[in-house]
Coordinates of N, CA, C and O in Angstrom, one line a residue:
X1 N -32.4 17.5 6.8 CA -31.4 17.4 5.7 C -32.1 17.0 4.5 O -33.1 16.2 4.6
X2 N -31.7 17.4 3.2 CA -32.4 17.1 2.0 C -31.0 16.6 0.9 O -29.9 17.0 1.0
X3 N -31.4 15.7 0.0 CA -31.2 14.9 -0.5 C -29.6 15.1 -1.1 O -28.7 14.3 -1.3
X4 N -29.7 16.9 -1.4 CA -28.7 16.6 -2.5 C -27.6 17.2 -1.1 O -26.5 17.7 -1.4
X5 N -28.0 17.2 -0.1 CA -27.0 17.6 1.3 C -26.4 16.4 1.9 O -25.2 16.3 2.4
X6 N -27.7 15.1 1.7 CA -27.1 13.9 1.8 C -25.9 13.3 1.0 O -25.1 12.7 1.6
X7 N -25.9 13.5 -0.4 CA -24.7 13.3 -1.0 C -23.7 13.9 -1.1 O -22.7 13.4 -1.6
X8 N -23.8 14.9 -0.6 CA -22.8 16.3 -0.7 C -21.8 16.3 0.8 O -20.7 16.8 1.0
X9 N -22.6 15.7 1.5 CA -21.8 15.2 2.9 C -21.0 13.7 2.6 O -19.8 13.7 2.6
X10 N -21.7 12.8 2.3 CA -21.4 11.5 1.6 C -20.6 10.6 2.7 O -19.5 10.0 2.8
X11 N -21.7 10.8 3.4 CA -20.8 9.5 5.2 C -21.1 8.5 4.6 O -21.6 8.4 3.5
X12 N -20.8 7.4 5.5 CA -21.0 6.0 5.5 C -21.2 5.6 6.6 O -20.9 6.3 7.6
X13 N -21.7 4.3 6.8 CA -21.3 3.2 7.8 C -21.4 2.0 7.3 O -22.3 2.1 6.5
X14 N -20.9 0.5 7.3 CA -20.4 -0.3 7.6 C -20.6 -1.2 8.4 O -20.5 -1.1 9.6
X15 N -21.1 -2.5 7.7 CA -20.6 -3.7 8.8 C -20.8 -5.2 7.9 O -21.5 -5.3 6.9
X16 N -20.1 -6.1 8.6 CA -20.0 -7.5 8.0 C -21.2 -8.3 8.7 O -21.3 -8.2 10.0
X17 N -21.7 -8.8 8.2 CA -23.4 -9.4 8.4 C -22.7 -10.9 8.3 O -21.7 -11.4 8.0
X18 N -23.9 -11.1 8.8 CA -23.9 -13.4 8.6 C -24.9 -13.8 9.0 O -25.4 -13.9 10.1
X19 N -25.1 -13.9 7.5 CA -27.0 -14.4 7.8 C -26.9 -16.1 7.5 O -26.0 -16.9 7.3
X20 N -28.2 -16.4 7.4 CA -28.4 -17.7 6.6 C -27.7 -18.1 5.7 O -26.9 -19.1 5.7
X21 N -27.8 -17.3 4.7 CA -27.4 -17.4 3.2 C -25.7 -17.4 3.5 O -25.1 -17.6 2.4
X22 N -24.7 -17.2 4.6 CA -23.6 -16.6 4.4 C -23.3 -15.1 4.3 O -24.0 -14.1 4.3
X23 N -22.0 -15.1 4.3 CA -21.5 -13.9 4.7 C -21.8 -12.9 4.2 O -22.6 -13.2 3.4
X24 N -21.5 -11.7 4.1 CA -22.1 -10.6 3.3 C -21.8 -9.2 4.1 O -21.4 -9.3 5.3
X25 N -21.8 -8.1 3.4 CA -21.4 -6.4 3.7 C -22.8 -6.1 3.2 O -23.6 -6.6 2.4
X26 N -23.0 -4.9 4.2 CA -23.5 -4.2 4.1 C -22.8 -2.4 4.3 O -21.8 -2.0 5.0
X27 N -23.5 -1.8 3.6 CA -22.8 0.1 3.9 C -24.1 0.9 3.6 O -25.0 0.2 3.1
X28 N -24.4 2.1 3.8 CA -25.6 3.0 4.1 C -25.2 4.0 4.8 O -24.6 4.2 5.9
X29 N -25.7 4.9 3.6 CA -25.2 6.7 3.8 C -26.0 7.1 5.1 O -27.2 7.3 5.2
X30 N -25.0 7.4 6.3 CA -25.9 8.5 7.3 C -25.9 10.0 7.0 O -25.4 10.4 6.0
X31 N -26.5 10.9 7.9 CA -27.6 10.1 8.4 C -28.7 9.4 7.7 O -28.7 9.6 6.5
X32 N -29.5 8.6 8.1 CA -30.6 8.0 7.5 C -32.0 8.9 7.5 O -32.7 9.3 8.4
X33 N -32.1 9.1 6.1 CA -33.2 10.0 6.0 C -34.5 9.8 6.8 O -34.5 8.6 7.0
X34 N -35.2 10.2 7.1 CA -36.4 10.2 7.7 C -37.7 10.5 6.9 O -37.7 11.4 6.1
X35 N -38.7 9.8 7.3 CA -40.1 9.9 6.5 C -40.0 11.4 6.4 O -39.6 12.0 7.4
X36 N -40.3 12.2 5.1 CA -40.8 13.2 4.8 C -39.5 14.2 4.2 O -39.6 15.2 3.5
X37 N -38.4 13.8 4.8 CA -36.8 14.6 4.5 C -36.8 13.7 3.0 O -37.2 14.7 2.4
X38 N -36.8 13.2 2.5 CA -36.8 12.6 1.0 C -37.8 12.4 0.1 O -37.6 11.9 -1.0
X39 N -39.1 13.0 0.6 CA -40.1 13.2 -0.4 C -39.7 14.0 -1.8 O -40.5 14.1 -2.8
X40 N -38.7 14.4 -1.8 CA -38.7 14.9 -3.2 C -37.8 13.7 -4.6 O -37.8 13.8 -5.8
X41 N -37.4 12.7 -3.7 CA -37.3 11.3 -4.3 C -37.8 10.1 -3.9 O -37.3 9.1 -3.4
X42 N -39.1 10.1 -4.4 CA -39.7 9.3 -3.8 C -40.0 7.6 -4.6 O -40.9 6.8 -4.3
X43 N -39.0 7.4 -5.5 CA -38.8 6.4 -6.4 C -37.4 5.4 -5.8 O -36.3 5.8 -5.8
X44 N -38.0 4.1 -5.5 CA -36.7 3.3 -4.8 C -36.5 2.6 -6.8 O -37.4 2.5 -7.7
X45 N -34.8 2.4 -6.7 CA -34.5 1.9 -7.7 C -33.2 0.8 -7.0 O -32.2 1.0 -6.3
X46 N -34.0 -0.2 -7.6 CA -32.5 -1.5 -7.1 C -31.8 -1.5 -8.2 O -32.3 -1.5 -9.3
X47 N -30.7 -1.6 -8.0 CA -30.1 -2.4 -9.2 C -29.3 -3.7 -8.7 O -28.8 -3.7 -7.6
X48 N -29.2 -4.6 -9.5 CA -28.6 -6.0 -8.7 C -27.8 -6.7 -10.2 O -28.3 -6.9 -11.3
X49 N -26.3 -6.9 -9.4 CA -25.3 -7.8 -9.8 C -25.6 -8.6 -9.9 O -25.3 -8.7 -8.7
X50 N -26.3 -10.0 -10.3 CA -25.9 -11.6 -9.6 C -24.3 -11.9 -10.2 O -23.9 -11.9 -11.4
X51 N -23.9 -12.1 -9.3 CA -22.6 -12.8 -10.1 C -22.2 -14.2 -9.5 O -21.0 -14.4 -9.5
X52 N -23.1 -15.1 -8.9 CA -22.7 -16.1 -8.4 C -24.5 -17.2 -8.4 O -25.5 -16.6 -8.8
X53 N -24.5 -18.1 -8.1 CA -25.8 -19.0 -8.4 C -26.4 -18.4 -6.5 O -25.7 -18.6 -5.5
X54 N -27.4 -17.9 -6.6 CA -27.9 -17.7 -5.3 C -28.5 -18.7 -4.7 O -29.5 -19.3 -5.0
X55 N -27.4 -18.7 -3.3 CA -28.1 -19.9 -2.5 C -26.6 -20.4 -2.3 O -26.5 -21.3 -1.5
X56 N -25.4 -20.0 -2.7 CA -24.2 -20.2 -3.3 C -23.3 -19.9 -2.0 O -22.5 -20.7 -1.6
X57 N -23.7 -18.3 -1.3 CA -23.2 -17.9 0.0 C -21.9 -17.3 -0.8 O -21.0 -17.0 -0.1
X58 N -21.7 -17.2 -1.8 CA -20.7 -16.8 -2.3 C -20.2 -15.3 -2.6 O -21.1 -14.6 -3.1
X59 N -19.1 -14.7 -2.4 CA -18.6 -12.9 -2.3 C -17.6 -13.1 -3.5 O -16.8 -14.0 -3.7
X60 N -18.0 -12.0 -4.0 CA -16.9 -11.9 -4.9 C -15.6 -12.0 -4.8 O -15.0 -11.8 -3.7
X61 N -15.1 -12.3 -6.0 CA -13.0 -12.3 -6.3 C -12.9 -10.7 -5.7 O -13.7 -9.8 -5.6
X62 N -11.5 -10.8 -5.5 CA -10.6 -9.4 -5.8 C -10.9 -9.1 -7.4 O -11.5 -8.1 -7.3
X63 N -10.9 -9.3 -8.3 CA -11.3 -9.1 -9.3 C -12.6 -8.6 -9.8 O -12.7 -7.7 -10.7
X64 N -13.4 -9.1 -9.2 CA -14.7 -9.1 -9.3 C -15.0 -7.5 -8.4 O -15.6 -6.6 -9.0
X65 N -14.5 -7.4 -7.1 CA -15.1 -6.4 -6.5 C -14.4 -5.6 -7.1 O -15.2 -4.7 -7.3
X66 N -13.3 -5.3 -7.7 CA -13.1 -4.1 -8.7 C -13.8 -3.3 -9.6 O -14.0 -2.1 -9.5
X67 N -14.3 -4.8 -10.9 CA -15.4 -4.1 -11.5 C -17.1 -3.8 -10.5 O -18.1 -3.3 -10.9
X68 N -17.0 -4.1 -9.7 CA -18.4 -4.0 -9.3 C -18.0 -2.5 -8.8 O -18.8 -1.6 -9.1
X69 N -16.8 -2.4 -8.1 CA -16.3 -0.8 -7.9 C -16.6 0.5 -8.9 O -17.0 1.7 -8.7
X70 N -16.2 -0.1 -9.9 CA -16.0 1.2 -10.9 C -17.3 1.1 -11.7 O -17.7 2.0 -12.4
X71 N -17.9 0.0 -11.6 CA -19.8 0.2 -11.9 C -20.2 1.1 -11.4 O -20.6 2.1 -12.1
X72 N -20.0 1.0 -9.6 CA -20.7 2.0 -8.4 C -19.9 3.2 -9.0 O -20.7 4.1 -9.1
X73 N -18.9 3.5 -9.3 CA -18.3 4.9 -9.1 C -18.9 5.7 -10.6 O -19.2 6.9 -10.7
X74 N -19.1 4.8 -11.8 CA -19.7 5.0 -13.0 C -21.0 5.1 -12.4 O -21.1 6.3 -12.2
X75 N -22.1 4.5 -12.0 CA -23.4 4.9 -12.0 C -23.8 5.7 -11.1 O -24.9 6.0 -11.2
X76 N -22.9 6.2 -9.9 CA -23.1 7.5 -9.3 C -22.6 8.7 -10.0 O -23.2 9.8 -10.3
X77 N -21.6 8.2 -10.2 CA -21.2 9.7 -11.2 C -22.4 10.1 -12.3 O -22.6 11.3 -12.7
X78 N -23.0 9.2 -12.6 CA -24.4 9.9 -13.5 C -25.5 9.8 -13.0 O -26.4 10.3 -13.6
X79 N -25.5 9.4 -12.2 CA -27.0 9.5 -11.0 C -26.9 10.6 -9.7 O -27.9 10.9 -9.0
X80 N -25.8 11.0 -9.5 CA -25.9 11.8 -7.9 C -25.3 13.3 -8.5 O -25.5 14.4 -8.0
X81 N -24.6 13.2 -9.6 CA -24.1 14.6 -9.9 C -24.9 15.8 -10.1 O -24.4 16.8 -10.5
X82 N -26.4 15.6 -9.6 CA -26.7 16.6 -10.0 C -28.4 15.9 -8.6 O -29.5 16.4 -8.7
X83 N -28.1 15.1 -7.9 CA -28.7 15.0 -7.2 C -30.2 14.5 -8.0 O -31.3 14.9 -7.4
X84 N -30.4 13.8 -9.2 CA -31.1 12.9 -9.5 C -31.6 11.5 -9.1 O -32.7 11.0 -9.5
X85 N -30.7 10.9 -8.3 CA -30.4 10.1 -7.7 C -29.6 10.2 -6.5 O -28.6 11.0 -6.4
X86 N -30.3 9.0 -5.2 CA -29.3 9.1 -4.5 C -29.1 8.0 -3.9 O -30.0 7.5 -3.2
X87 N -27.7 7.2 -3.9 CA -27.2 6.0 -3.5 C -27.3 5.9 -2.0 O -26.4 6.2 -1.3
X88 N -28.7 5.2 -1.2 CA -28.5 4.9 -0.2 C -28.2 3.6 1.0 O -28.4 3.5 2.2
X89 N -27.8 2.7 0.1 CA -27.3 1.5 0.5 C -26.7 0.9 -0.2 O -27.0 1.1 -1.4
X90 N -25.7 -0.1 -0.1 CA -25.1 -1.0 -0.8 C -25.2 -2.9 -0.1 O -24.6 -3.2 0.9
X91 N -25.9 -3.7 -0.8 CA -25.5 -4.6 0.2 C -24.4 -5.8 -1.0 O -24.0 -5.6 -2.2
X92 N -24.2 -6.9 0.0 CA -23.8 -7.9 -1.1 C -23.2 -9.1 -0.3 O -22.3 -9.2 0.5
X93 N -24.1 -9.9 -0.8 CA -24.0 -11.7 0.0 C -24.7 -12.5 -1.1 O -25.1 -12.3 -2.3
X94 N -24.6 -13.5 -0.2 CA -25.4 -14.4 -1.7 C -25.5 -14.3 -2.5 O -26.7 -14.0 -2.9
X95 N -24.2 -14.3 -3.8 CA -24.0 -14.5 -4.8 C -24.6 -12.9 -5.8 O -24.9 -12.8 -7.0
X96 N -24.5 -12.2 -4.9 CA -25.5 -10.6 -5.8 C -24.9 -9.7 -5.2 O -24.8 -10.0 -4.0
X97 N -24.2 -8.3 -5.7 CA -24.3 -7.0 -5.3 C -25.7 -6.4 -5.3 O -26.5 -6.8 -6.2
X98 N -26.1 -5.7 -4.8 CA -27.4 -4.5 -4.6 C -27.1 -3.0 -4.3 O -26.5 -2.4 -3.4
X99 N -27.8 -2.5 -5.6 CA -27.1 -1.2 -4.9 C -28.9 -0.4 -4.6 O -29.8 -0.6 -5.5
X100 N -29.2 0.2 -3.8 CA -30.7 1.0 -3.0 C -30.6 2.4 -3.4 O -30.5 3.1 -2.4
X101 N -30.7 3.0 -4.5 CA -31.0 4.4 -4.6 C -32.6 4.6 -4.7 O -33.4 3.7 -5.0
X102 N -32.9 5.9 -4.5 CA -34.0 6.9 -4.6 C -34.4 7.7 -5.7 O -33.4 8.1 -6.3
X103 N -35.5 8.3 -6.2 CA -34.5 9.1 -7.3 C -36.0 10.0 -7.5 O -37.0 9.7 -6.9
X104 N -35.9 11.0 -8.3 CA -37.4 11.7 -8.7 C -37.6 11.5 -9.7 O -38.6 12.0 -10.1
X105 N -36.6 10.5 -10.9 CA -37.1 10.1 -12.3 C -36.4 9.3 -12.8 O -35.3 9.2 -13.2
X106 N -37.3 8.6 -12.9 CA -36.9 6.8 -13.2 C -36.6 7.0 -14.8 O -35.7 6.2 -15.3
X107 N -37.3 7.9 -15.8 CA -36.5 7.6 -17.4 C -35.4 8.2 -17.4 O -34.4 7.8 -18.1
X108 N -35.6 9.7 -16.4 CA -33.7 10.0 -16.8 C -32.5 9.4 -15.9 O -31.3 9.8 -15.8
X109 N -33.0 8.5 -15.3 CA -32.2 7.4 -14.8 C -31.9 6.3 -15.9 O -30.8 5.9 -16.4
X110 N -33.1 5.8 -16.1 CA -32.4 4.8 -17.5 C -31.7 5.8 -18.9 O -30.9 5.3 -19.8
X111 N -32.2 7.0 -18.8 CA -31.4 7.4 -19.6 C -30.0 7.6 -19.8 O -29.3 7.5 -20.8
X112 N -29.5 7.9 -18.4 CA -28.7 7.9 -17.9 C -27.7 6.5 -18.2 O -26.8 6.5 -19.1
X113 N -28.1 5.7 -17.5 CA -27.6 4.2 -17.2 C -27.3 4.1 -18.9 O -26.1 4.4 -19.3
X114 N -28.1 3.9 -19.6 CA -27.9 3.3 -21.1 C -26.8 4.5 -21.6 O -26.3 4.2 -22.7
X115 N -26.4 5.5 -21.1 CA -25.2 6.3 -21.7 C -24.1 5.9 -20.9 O -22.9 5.8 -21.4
X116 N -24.3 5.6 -19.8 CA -22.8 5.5 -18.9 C -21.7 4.5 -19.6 O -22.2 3.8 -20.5
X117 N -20.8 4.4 -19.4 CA -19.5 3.8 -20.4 C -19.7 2.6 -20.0 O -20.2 2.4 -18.8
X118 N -19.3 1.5 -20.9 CA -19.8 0.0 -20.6 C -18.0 -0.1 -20.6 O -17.1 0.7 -20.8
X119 N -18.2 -1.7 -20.2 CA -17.2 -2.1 -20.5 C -17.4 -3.2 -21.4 O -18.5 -3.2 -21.9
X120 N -16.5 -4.5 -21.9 CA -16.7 -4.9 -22.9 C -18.0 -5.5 -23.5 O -18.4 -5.5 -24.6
X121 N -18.3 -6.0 -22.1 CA -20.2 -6.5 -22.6 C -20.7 -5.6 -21.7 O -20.0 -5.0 -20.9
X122 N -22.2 -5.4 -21.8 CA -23.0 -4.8 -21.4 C -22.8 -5.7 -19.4 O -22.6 -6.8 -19.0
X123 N -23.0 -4.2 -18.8 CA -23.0 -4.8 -17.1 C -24.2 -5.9 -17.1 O -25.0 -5.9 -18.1
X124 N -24.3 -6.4 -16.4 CA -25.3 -8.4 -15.9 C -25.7 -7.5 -15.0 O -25.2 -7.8 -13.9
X125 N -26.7 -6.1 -15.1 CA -27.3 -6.2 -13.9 C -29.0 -6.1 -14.5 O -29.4 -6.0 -15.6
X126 N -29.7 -6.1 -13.2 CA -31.0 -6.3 -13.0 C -31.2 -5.0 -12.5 O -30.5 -4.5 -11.7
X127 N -32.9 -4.0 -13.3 CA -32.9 -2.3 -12.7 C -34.4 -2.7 -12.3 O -35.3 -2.9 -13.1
X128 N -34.6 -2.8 -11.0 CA -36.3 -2.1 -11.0 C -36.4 -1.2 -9.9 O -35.9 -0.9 -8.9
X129 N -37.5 -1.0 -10.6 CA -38.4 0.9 -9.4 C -40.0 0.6 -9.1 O -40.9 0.1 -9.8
X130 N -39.8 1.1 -7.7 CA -41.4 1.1 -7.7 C -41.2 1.8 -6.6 O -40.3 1.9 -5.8
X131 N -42.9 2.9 -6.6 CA -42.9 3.5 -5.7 C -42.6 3.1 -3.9 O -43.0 2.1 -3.3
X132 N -41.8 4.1 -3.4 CA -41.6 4.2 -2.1 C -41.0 5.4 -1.4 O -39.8 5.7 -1.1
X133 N -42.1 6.2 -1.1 CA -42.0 7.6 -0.8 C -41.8 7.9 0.5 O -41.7 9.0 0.8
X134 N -41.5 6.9 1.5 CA -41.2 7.2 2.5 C -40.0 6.4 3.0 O -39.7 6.0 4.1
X135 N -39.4 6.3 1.5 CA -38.3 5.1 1.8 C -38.0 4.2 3.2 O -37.0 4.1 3.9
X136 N -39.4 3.4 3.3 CA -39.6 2.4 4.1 C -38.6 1.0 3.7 O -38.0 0.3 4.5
X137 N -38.5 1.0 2.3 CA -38.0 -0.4 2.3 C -36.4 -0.2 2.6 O -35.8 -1.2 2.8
X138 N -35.8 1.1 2.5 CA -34.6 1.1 3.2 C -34.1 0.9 5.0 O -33.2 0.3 5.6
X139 N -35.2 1.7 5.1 CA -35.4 1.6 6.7 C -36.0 0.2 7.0 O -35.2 -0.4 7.7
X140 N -36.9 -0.4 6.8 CA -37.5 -1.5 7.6 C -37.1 -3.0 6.8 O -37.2 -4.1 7.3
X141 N -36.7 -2.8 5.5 CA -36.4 -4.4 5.2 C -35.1 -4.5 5.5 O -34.9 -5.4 6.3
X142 N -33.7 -3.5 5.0 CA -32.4 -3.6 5.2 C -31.8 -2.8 6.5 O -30.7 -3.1 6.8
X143 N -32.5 -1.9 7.2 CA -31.7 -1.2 8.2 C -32.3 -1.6 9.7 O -31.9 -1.3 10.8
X144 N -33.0 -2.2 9.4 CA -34.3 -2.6 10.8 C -33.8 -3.0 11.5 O -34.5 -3.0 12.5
X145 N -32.3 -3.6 11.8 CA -31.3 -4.6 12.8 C -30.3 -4.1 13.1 O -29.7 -4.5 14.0
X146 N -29.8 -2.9 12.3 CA -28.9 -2.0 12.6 C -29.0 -0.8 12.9 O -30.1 -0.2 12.7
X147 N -27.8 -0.2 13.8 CA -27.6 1.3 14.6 C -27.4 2.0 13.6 O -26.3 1.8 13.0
X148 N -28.5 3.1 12.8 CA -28.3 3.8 11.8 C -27.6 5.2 12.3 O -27.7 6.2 11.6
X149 N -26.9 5.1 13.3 CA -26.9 6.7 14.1 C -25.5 6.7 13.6 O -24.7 7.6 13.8

């Protein structure tokens, strides 16, 4: 399966975590790509919410996960529509949303991002990339304890 078949199917899975830090969700698009099926995005990009002091154990308001909602529905809509990007995890516990995409170009991703519609202030989030071509750190930091089938 290749990348833009991954979004174009657009599964999920799900589950409620409880770690150290407190409670927390996790979600991640199946199936789970495999070394070499995503070579053609070989750029991990985090982006991260904090919306609470980490260390807090704290989940967002009903309020809160709304806008964090129409963030995710705003920065897919300019990152997957054309399979530039692709959203493959979401987590959120301690006091931060995360969202785990892939991508083959990290400037027309910020180019992107810096056009998408704000709302009144600029989003409080955090963007970094660094290489990861065999999207290991999806598989082995975040999925390593879970049934990705």
């Amino acid at each position: 399966m290749d990348v833009a078949s991954l979004i174009e199917r657009d599964e999920w899975k799900g589950i409620a975590v409880e770690k150290k830090q407190g409670p927390g969700l996790l979600r991640w698009r199946v199936p789970v790509l495999q070394p070499g099926d995503g070579d053609s995005h070989p750029t991990l990009i985090q982006v991260v919410w904090p919306y609470a002091e980490q260390g807090s154990a704290a989940m967002p308001s009903d309020q809160l996960f709304e806008e964090l909602r129409v963030f995710e529905d705003r920065l897919c809509a300019a990152w997957e529509q054309d399979a530039l990007a692709v959203l493959t995890a979401v987590l959120t516990f301690d006091g931060a949303k995360q969202w785990v995409f892939y991508t083959n170009d990290v400037q027309a991703c910020t180019r992107r991002l810096n056009e998408m519609p704000q709302v009144e202030q600029p989003y409080p989030i955090e963007v970094t990339a660094r290489p990861d071509g065999t999207w290991a750190f999806l598989r082995d930091e975040i999925l390593r304890t879970v049934d990705t089938r």
